[in-house]
Structure formats: C-alpha cells, structure tokens
Short mmCIF file of C-alpha atoms and ligand atoms in Angstrom, two decimals:
data_model
loop_
_atom_site.label_atom_id
_atom_site.label_comp_id
_atom_site.label_asym_id
_atom_site.label_seq_id
_atom_site.Cartn_x
_atom_site.Cartn_y
_atom_site.Cartn_z
CA UNK A 1 -9.75 -65.22 -44.44
CA UNK A 2 -13.27 -64.72 -43.12
CA UNK A 3 -16.20 -65.85 -45.26
CA UNK A 4 -19.61 -64.18 -44.91
CA UNK A 5 -22.98 -65.28 -46.29
CA UNK A 6 -25.23 -62.29 -46.85
CA UNK A 7 -28.20 -60.55 -48.44
CA UNK A 8 -28.59 -56.80 -49.01
CA UNK A 9 -29.54 -54.24 -46.37
CA UNK A 10 -28.90 -55.99 -43.02
CA UNK A 11 -25.95 -57.80 -44.55
CA UNK A 12 -24.39 -54.63 -45.96
CA UNK A 13 -24.33 -52.97 -42.51
CA UNK A 14 -22.70 -56.07 -41.06
CA UNK A 15 -20.12 -56.32 -43.87
CA UNK A 16 -19.31 -52.64 -43.35
CA UNK A 17 -18.47 -53.41 -39.71
CA UNK A 18 -16.37 -56.43 -40.67
CA UNK A 19 -14.39 -54.38 -43.18
CA UNK A 20 -13.49 -51.97 -40.38
CA UNK A 21 -12.31 -54.80 -38.11
CA UNK A 22 -10.26 -56.84 -40.63
CA UNK A 23 -8.57 -55.83 -43.88
CA UNK A 24 -10.86 -55.89 -46.94
CA UNK A 25 -8.54 -58.46 -48.56
CA UNK A 26 -9.21 -60.84 -45.69
CA UNK A 27 -12.95 -61.03 -46.39
CA UNK A 28 -14.80 -63.16 -48.93
CA UNK A 29 -18.46 -62.20 -49.22
CA UNK A 30 -20.89 -64.77 -50.67
CA UNK A 31 -24.03 -62.96 -51.80
CA UNK A 32 -27.62 -63.95 -52.52
CA UNK A 33 -28.67 -63.65 -56.17
CA UNK A 34 -32.22 -65.01 -55.79
CA UNK A 35 -33.53 -61.40 -56.05
CA UNK A 36 -31.72 -60.78 -59.36
CA UNK A 37 -33.97 -59.77 -62.22
CA UNK A 38 -34.15 -58.20 -65.67
CA UNK A 39 -35.15 -54.56 -65.55
CA UNK A 40 -35.41 -52.40 -68.71
CA UNK A 41 -33.52 -55.21 -70.41
CA UNK A 42 -30.63 -54.98 -67.94
CA UNK A 43 -29.16 -57.50 -65.51
CA UNK A 44 -29.83 -56.23 -61.97
CA UNK A 45 -28.27 -57.90 -58.90
CA UNK A 46 -29.57 -55.89 -55.93
CA UNK A 47 -27.81 -57.70 -53.07
CA UNK A 48 -24.48 -57.96 -54.90
CA UNK A 49 -24.69 -54.21 -55.56
CA UNK A 50 -25.44 -53.39 -51.91
CA UNK A 51 -22.29 -55.25 -50.86
CA UNK A 52 -20.07 -53.76 -53.57
CA UNK A 53 -21.47 -50.27 -52.85
CA UNK A 54 -20.86 -50.50 -49.11
CA UNK A 55 -17.28 -51.75 -49.60
CA UNK A 56 -16.60 -49.14 -52.28
CA UNK A 57 -18.01 -46.35 -50.10
CA UNK A 58 -20.91 -45.69 -52.49
CA UNK A 59 -23.87 -46.98 -50.44
CA UNK A 60 -26.59 -44.56 -49.36
CA UNK A 61 -26.55 -44.71 -45.57
CA UNK A 62 -30.04 -43.14 -45.30
CA UNK A 63 -31.75 -45.67 -47.55
CA UNK A 64 -29.49 -48.65 -46.83
CA UNK A 65 -29.55 -49.54 -50.54
CA UNK A 66 -28.52 -47.79 -53.76
CA UNK A 67 -25.92 -45.10 -54.24
CA UNK A 68 -25.45 -42.04 -51.98
CA UNK A 69 -26.37 -38.67 -53.50
CA UNK A 70 -28.42 -40.42 -56.16
CA UNK A 71 -30.65 -38.74 -58.77
CA UNK A 72 -33.55 -40.42 -60.59
CA UNK A 73 -33.78 -38.62 -63.96
CA UNK A 74 -33.77 -41.84 -65.97
CA UNK A 75 -36.49 -43.40 -63.81
CA UNK A 76 -38.68 -40.30 -64.18
CA UNK A 77 -38.13 -40.29 -67.94
CA UNK A 78 -38.94 -43.99 -68.23
CA UNK A 79 -42.17 -43.37 -66.30
CA UNK A 80 -43.07 -40.57 -68.76
CA UNK A 81 -42.35 -42.94 -71.63
CA UNK A 82 -44.82 -45.44 -70.19
CA UNK A 83 -42.22 -47.96 -69.00
CA UNK A 84 -42.55 -49.73 -65.63
CA UNK A 85 -41.09 -47.54 -62.87
CA UNK A 86 -41.82 -49.39 -59.63
CA UNK A 87 -38.25 -50.58 -59.16
CA UNK A 88 -36.20 -47.58 -58.02
CA UNK A 89 -33.10 -47.46 -60.18
CA UNK A 90 -31.04 -44.31 -59.63
CA UNK A 91 -28.88 -42.76 -62.35
CA UNK A 92 -25.56 -43.82 -60.80
CA UNK A 93 -26.94 -47.26 -60.01
CA UNK A 94 -28.04 -47.49 -63.64
CA UNK A 95 -24.44 -47.04 -64.79
CA UNK A 96 -23.50 -50.19 -62.85
CA UNK A 97 -26.40 -52.16 -64.36
CA UNK A 98 -25.35 -51.01 -67.84
CA UNK A 99 -21.76 -52.06 -67.23
CA UNK A 100 -22.74 -55.45 -65.78
CA UNK A 101 -25.15 -56.12 -68.65
CA UNK A 102 -22.50 -55.19 -71.23
CA UNK A 103 -19.85 -57.42 -69.63
CA UNK A 104 -22.28 -60.33 -69.46
CA UNK A 105 -23.50 -59.79 -73.04
CA UNK A 106 -19.85 -60.08 -74.05
CA UNK A 107 -19.66 -63.46 -72.39
CA UNK A 108 -18.53 -62.82 -68.81
CA UNK A 109 -20.19 -64.76 -66.02
CA UNK A 110 -21.92 -62.91 -63.19
CA UNK A 111 -18.91 -63.72 -60.99
CA UNK A 112 -16.44 -62.30 -63.52
CA UNK A 113 -18.55 -59.19 -64.06
CA UNK A 114 -18.88 -58.68 -60.29
CA UNK A 115 -15.12 -59.01 -59.74
CA UNK A 116 -14.50 -56.53 -62.57
CA UNK A 117 -17.01 -53.97 -61.28
CA UNK A 118 -15.78 -54.32 -57.70
CA UNK A 119 -12.17 -53.77 -58.81
CA UNK A 120 -13.11 -50.67 -60.80
CA UNK A 121 -14.74 -49.26 -57.64
CA UNK A 122 -11.59 -49.88 -55.63
CA UNK A 123 -13.09 -52.75 -53.61
CA UNK A 124 -10.39 -55.12 -52.34
CA UNK A 125 -12.74 -57.80 -50.99
CA UNK A 126 -13.63 -60.82 -53.11
CA UNK A 127 -17.39 -60.49 -53.64
CA UNK A 128 -18.88 -63.74 -54.95
CA UNK A 129 -22.44 -64.12 -56.23
CA UNK A 130 -23.78 -67.44 -54.88
CA UNK A 131 -24.20 -68.80 -58.41
CA UNK A 132 -23.60 -67.90 -62.04
CA UNK A 133 -26.81 -69.68 -62.98
CA UNK A 134 -30.25 -68.12 -62.84
CA UNK A 135 -31.82 -69.02 -59.50
CA UNK A 136 -35.01 -67.10 -58.82
CA UNK A 137 -36.77 -66.73 -55.49
CA UNK A 138 -40.50 -67.22 -56.10
CA UNK A 139 -43.12 -66.21 -53.54
CA UNK A 140 -46.44 -68.06 -53.50
CA UNK A 141 -49.32 -65.74 -52.53
CA UNK A 142 -53.12 -66.25 -52.58
CA UNK A 143 -53.13 -64.41 -55.95
CA UNK A 144 -50.47 -66.67 -57.48
CA UNK A 145 -46.72 -66.94 -57.66
CA UNK A 146 -44.65 -63.77 -58.02
CA UNK A 147 -40.94 -62.91 -58.03
CA UNK A 148 -39.26 -61.65 -54.87
CA UNK A 149 -38.92 -58.09 -56.25
CA UNK A 150 -42.62 -58.05 -57.22
CA UNK A 151 -43.48 -59.19 -53.67
CA UNK A 152 -41.01 -56.93 -51.86
CA UNK A 153 -40.75 -53.73 -53.92
CA UNK A 154 -43.77 -53.57 -56.21
CA UNK A 155 -46.35 -54.89 -53.71
CA UNK A 156 -44.45 -53.78 -50.56
CA UNK A 157 -44.74 -57.23 -48.95
CA UNK A 158 -48.43 -56.83 -48.18
CA UNK A 159 -49.47 -60.24 -49.59
CA UNK A 160 -49.97 -63.25 -47.40
CA UNK A 161 -47.16 -65.71 -48.13
CA UNK A 162 -48.02 -69.38 -48.53
CA UNK A 163 -44.61 -70.71 -49.55
CA UNK A 164 -41.24 -69.70 -50.98
CA UNK A 165 -39.16 -71.65 -53.50
CA UNK A 166 -35.89 -71.11 -55.33
CA UNK A 167 -36.51 -71.81 -58.98
CA UNK A 168 -33.49 -73.38 -60.69
CA UNK A 169 -31.57 -74.06 -57.47
CA UNK A 170 -31.49 -77.86 -57.70
CA UNK A 171 -30.12 -77.83 -61.23
CA UNK A 172 -27.51 -75.14 -60.56
CA UNK A 173 -24.09 -75.14 -58.96
CA UNK A 174 -22.52 -72.68 -56.55
CA UNK A 175 -20.32 -70.11 -58.28
CA UNK A 176 -16.58 -70.85 -58.52
CA UNK A 177 -14.93 -70.04 -55.21
CA UNK A 178 -18.03 -70.33 -53.00
CA UNK A 179 -17.53 -73.85 -51.61
CA UNK A 180 -13.77 -73.31 -51.54
CA UNK A 181 -14.17 -70.15 -49.42
CA UNK A 182 -16.44 -71.94 -46.93
CA UNK A 183 -13.92 -74.80 -46.64
CA UNK A 184 -10.83 -72.59 -46.34
CA UNK A 185 -12.14 -69.77 -44.12
CA UNK A 186 -10.89 -69.25 -40.60
CA UNK A 187 -14.53 -68.63 -39.68
CA UNK A 188 -17.77 -68.53 -41.64
CA UNK A 189 -20.29 -65.88 -40.62
CA UNK A 190 -23.96 -65.64 -41.56
CA UNK A 191 -25.01 -61.97 -41.64
CA UNK A 192 -28.19 -60.71 -39.95
CA UNK A 193 -30.04 -61.10 -43.23
CA UNK A 194 -33.44 -62.54 -44.03
CA UNK A 195 -33.07 -66.29 -43.28
CA UNK A 196 -35.67 -67.26 -45.90
CA UNK A 197 -35.11 -65.03 -48.93
CA UNK A 198 -31.50 -63.83 -48.47
CA UNK A 199 -29.67 -66.73 -46.81
CA UNK A 200 -32.18 -69.42 -47.97
CA UNK A 201 -31.17 -69.21 -51.66
CA UNK A 202 -27.46 -69.51 -50.79
CA UNK A 203 -28.22 -72.58 -48.63
CA UNK A 204 -30.21 -74.06 -51.52
CA UNK A 205 -27.09 -74.20 -53.70
CA UNK A 206 -26.01 -77.84 -53.97
CA UNK A 207 -23.09 -78.53 -51.63
CA UNK A 208 -23.33 -75.37 -49.52
CA UNK A 209 -25.07 -76.89 -46.46
CA UNK A 210 -22.72 -79.87 -46.53
CA UNK A 211 -19.66 -77.60 -46.68
CA UNK A 212 -21.05 -75.57 -43.77
CA UNK A 213 -21.79 -78.71 -41.72
CA UNK A 214 -18.15 -79.71 -42.11
CA UNK A 215 -17.14 -76.34 -40.59
CA UNK A 216 -19.81 -76.34 -37.91
CA UNK A 217 -17.54 -75.38 -34.99
CA UNK A 218 -16.43 -72.29 -36.91
CA UNK A 219 -19.82 -71.12 -38.18
CA UNK A 220 -21.63 -68.27 -36.41
CA UNK A 221 -24.80 -66.45 -37.44
CA UNK A 222 -26.13 -63.10 -36.28
CA UNK A 223 -29.88 -63.07 -35.66
CA UNK A 224 -31.94 -60.65 -37.80
CA UNK A 225 -34.78 -61.24 -35.33
CA UNK A 226 -34.62 -59.00 -32.27
CA UNK A 227 -37.20 -59.11 -29.49
CA UNK A 228 -39.39 -61.54 -31.42
CA UNK A 229 -39.63 -59.46 -34.62
CA UNK A 230 -37.55 -58.60 -37.68
CA UNK A 231 -35.59 -55.37 -37.34
CA UNK A 232 -36.99 -54.40 -40.76
CA UNK A 233 -38.75 -55.99 -43.72
CA UNK A 234 -40.78 -59.18 -44.08
CA UNK A 235 -38.42 -61.72 -42.45
CA UNK A 236 -40.98 -62.50 -39.71
CA UNK A 237 -43.85 -63.22 -42.11
CA UNK A 238 -41.59 -65.25 -44.39
CA UNK A 239 -40.20 -67.31 -41.51
CA UNK A 240 -43.72 -68.02 -40.26
CA UNK A 241 -44.75 -69.08 -43.78
CA UNK A 242 -41.88 -71.56 -43.79
CA UNK A 243 -42.92 -73.05 -40.45
CA UNK A 244 -40.24 -71.26 -38.43
CA UNK A 245 -40.92 -69.52 -35.12
CA UNK A 246 -40.30 -65.76 -35.38
CA UNK A 247 -37.65 -65.73 -32.66
CA UNK A 248 -33.98 -66.43 -32.10
CA UNK A 249 -35.00 -70.08 -31.71
CA UNK A 250 -36.52 -69.92 -35.20
CA UNK A 251 -33.25 -68.54 -36.58
CA UNK A 252 -31.33 -71.31 -34.78
CA UNK A 253 -33.74 -73.87 -36.30
CA UNK A 254 -33.29 -72.46 -39.83
CA UNK A 255 -29.52 -72.98 -39.54
CA UNK A 256 -29.65 -75.90 -37.09
CA UNK A 257 -27.71 -78.46 -39.10
CA UNK A 258 -24.56 -76.35 -39.47
CA UNK A 259 -24.60 -73.67 -36.78
CA UNK A 260 -21.86 -73.62 -34.13
CA UNK A 261 -22.78 -70.30 -32.52
CA UNK A 262 -25.56 -67.74 -32.65
CA UNK A 263 -25.14 -64.06 -31.85
CA UNK A 264 -28.38 -62.70 -30.39
CA UNK A 265 -29.48 -59.39 -29.02
CA UNK A 266 -29.45 -58.58 -25.29
CA UNK A 267 -33.25 -58.21 -25.54
CA UNK A 268 -33.43 -61.96 -26.25
CA UNK A 269 -31.19 -63.04 -23.36
CA UNK A 270 -33.85 -65.29 -21.84
CA UNK A 271 -34.51 -67.16 -25.09
CA UNK A 272 -30.73 -67.44 -25.43
CA UNK A 273 -30.54 -69.39 -22.16
CA UNK A 274 -32.87 -72.09 -23.54
CA UNK A 275 -30.81 -72.25 -26.73
CA UNK A 276 -27.61 -72.76 -24.71
CA UNK A 277 -29.17 -75.80 -23.10
CA UNK A 278 -29.45 -77.36 -26.59
CA UNK A 279 -25.65 -77.18 -26.89
CA UNK A 280 -25.47 -74.14 -29.16
CA UNK A 281 -22.89 -71.47 -28.25
CA UNK A 282 -24.76 -68.21 -27.73
CA UNK A 283 -23.23 -64.74 -27.65
CA UNK A 284 -25.54 -62.08 -26.27
CA UNK A 285 -24.70 -58.49 -27.34
CA UNK A 286 -26.32 -55.39 -28.82
CA UNK A 287 -27.07 -56.37 -32.42
CA UNK A 288 -28.83 -53.17 -33.57
CA UNK A 289 -26.44 -51.47 -35.98
CA UNK A 290 -27.26 -47.78 -35.60
CA UNK A 291 -23.75 -46.31 -35.39
CA UNK A 292 -20.36 -47.21 -36.85
CA UNK A 293 -19.34 -48.38 -33.40
CA UNK A 294 -22.38 -50.72 -33.22
CA UNK A 295 -21.28 -52.25 -36.54
CA UNK A 296 -17.67 -52.84 -35.52
CA UNK A 297 -18.67 -54.19 -32.10
CA UNK A 298 -21.09 -56.64 -33.72
CA UNK A 299 -18.45 -57.71 -36.24
CA UNK A 300 -16.02 -58.42 -33.40
CA UNK A 301 -18.65 -60.34 -31.43
CA UNK A 302 -19.49 -62.53 -34.45
CA UNK A 303 -15.83 -63.35 -35.16
CA UNK A 304 -15.33 -64.12 -31.46
CA UNK A 305 -18.47 -66.32 -31.35
CA UNK A 306 -17.22 -68.31 -34.33
CA UNK A 307 -13.89 -68.93 -32.57
CA UNK A 308 -11.92 -66.58 -34.79
CA UNK A 309 -8.83 -64.44 -34.36
CA UNK A 310 -7.80 -62.95 -31.05
CA UNK A 311 -7.44 -59.34 -32.28
CA UNK A 312 -11.16 -59.15 -33.06
P1 LIG B 401 -32.40 -57.56 -48.15
O1 LIG B 401 -31.76 -58.45 -49.17
O2 LIG B 401 -32.36 -56.12 -48.52
O3 LIG B 401 -33.72 -58.03 -47.64
O4 LIG B 401 -31.42 -57.53 -46.93
P2 LIG B 401 -30.97 -58.56 -45.82
O5 LIG B 401 -31.67 -59.86 -45.94
O6 LIG B 401 -29.48 -58.54 -45.77
O7 LIG B 401 -31.45 -57.75 -44.57
C1 LIG B 401 -32.76 -57.76 -44.06
C2 LIG B 401 -32.74 -58.32 -42.67
O8 LIG B 401 -31.80 -57.61 -41.88
C3 LIG B 401 -34.05 -58.20 -41.95
O9 LIG B 401 -34.44 -59.50 -41.61
C4 LIG B 401 -33.75 -57.38 -40.69
O10 LIG B 401 -34.43 -57.89 -39.56
C5 LIG B 401 -32.26 -57.50 -40.56
N1 LIG B 401 -31.61 -56.31 -40.00
C6 LIG B 401 -31.59 -55.08 -40.54
N2 LIG B 401 -30.90 -54.23 -39.76
C7 LIG B 401 -30.46 -54.95 -38.68
C8 LIG B 401 -29.70 -54.63 -37.51
O11 LIG B 401 -29.26 -53.49 -37.30
N3 LIG B 401 -29.48 -55.64 -36.62
C9 LIG B 401 -29.96 -56.91 -36.82
N4 LIG B 401 -29.70 -57.84 -35.89
N5 LIG B 401 -30.66 -57.25 -37.91
C10 LIG B 401 -30.92 -56.27 -38.83
#
C-alpha cells in the first residue's frame, strides 16, 4: 500500500497519476481538512472532495476543482435570495455536501461519511480526512484573522500574510487509520500541494510528524515550487510568511525532519545539487502535470524516489 498526504488541486492531479500506476485499492490518501467550512449550513470539505472526485472520475479537468459539466443554478438562486455567493458551489457538488451533512447529522464521523460517499461514487481507494475533529486553518492578515477560504476564495489571496495557524490542531487527534497507514505503507508520498496550508495542517496533527520520522527512508515529497515560484496559488507568499525560502530548499526545510527524498523539477537541477550535498536523495524530473503522461511519469518518479516497488 502507498500512502499519500495531499491537499486539493495539485494533490488531485498527482493522485490521478498514482491511480493510473497502481491499483486504486493499493492507495491510501490522507487529506487536509483545514479548509473545511460551513456553507449555507452544510459541511463542506473542499480537498476531500477534490480527491474523491478525481478518483471517481467526476473532477472538472478545466478548473481542477469541482465536478465536470457543472451547473450553478442553486448558487445563482442563493445570490438572488441575498445569501452569500462567493464560494462557488455547483449543483452536483451541492448534492455531495447535502449527503455529507445528512450523514454527519445522523451521527457519522467525517471519516465514515467520506468512506460512504467515496464508495457510492465507485472509488476503491481509502480516502481519509486527516482528522474527524474541527481543525481550522486561520490566516493572519493586517486587517485581522480570517479563515483559509475567506483568504483564498473570497479575497483571492490578495492580503499580506503575517502568520498561519491551525486552530484546534493541538487538542485534536488524527483520524482513525491515518497513523496506521503511515506506519504500514510501503512508501509515503507528499503530493505537490501547498506546504503551509495543505500539508501543514496534516503535519500539525499530533503524532503525524513522529510517524513520518520513523519512516524517513521511505518518505518522498514532490515540490510544488518550480523555478523559484509556486506553479499556482499562494504557496510562495505563504511559505515566505512562515520564514521559508520560496524554493526547493524551502520545501526541503518545511519537511526536513522526516524527508528521505525530494522530487524536484528539471528547472531546479542546480538547487538540487546543493540539496544532495546535505544528504537528501533528490530526483530531478519534469514535475509539471499538463498531460496524463506527465501525471503517470511523476507518480512513477515519486514512488521510485521513495524506494518503492520495481514496477513503478
Ligand atoms: P489546494 O488545496 O487547492 O490549494 O491544492 P494543493 O495544495 O493540493 O495544490 C496547490 C499547490 O499545487 C500549489 O502550491 C502549486 O504550486 C502546486 N501545483 C499545482 N500544479 C502543479 C504541477 O503540475 N506540478 C507541481 N510540481 N506542482 C503543482
């Protein structure tokens, strides 16, 4: 079994590649829930949905999030009714939020509801939210503290970021199966996701870093930073706000205590040489996932870097 730590958009592309290289049953995907929020009274888990959608064949390839062929009648109607409409919930997506909210109102945990929804979509991978407890990524800006979705979607990450914290993390526990998957996996992969707001919350779960440190030789991450900048989104600004260099070295530093290998892009080959001298294994390949072939090649490179199976 291969365990993957991931966020939403970058992570979903990577997980798609992995699921083409190994059987879906052989993957366990541990997903960030720091972006989860209540929307129109419903429980929304954006990163969990991106992973379930990509594995179920529902994900919109153009947008990289949400459901393909989506319509937005409910959103338009809510706007007309004077409800907040800045978070883009499509009609098909809404069905999933309704189902999750109903299952949880009836007493299921987020993990149980996720497993149920994934099964109903025909997903054969175990998709695990990082925690069943509420852990909320909070972004400190000059105007005050806001949630990650307010920062990212509502305000389109235009605010200066002073700090990031994961409210509730210390008092929570990782969801059932998370630590077990890290301990039992043949290899543990960290997707090319935002190191601060997608992987950071998972690492903030008590016990996760320790479990990863114990597997160090078999842990490989793929850098979301290519050529000194994030491929998309605010990862660069968030890394800088957390005192990390916006480079492959910054990614290596973020994961330094547990990383065995780092997969970097060919554009960063020179920086990779310096990292090798620190003792880190470095695999230098194309990491930009534009085509299906890019995704499968990157999946193979990550498994190889982590010391995994020969057939990859
Ligand atoms: P979010 O939860 O939607 O923010 O999604 P993720 O954290 O999973 O993905 C965002 C990160 O993915 C950003 O930091 C991007 O730089 C990175 N990313 C997106 N596409 C690619 C890609 O094709 N290659 C690499 N190496 N990184 C990517």
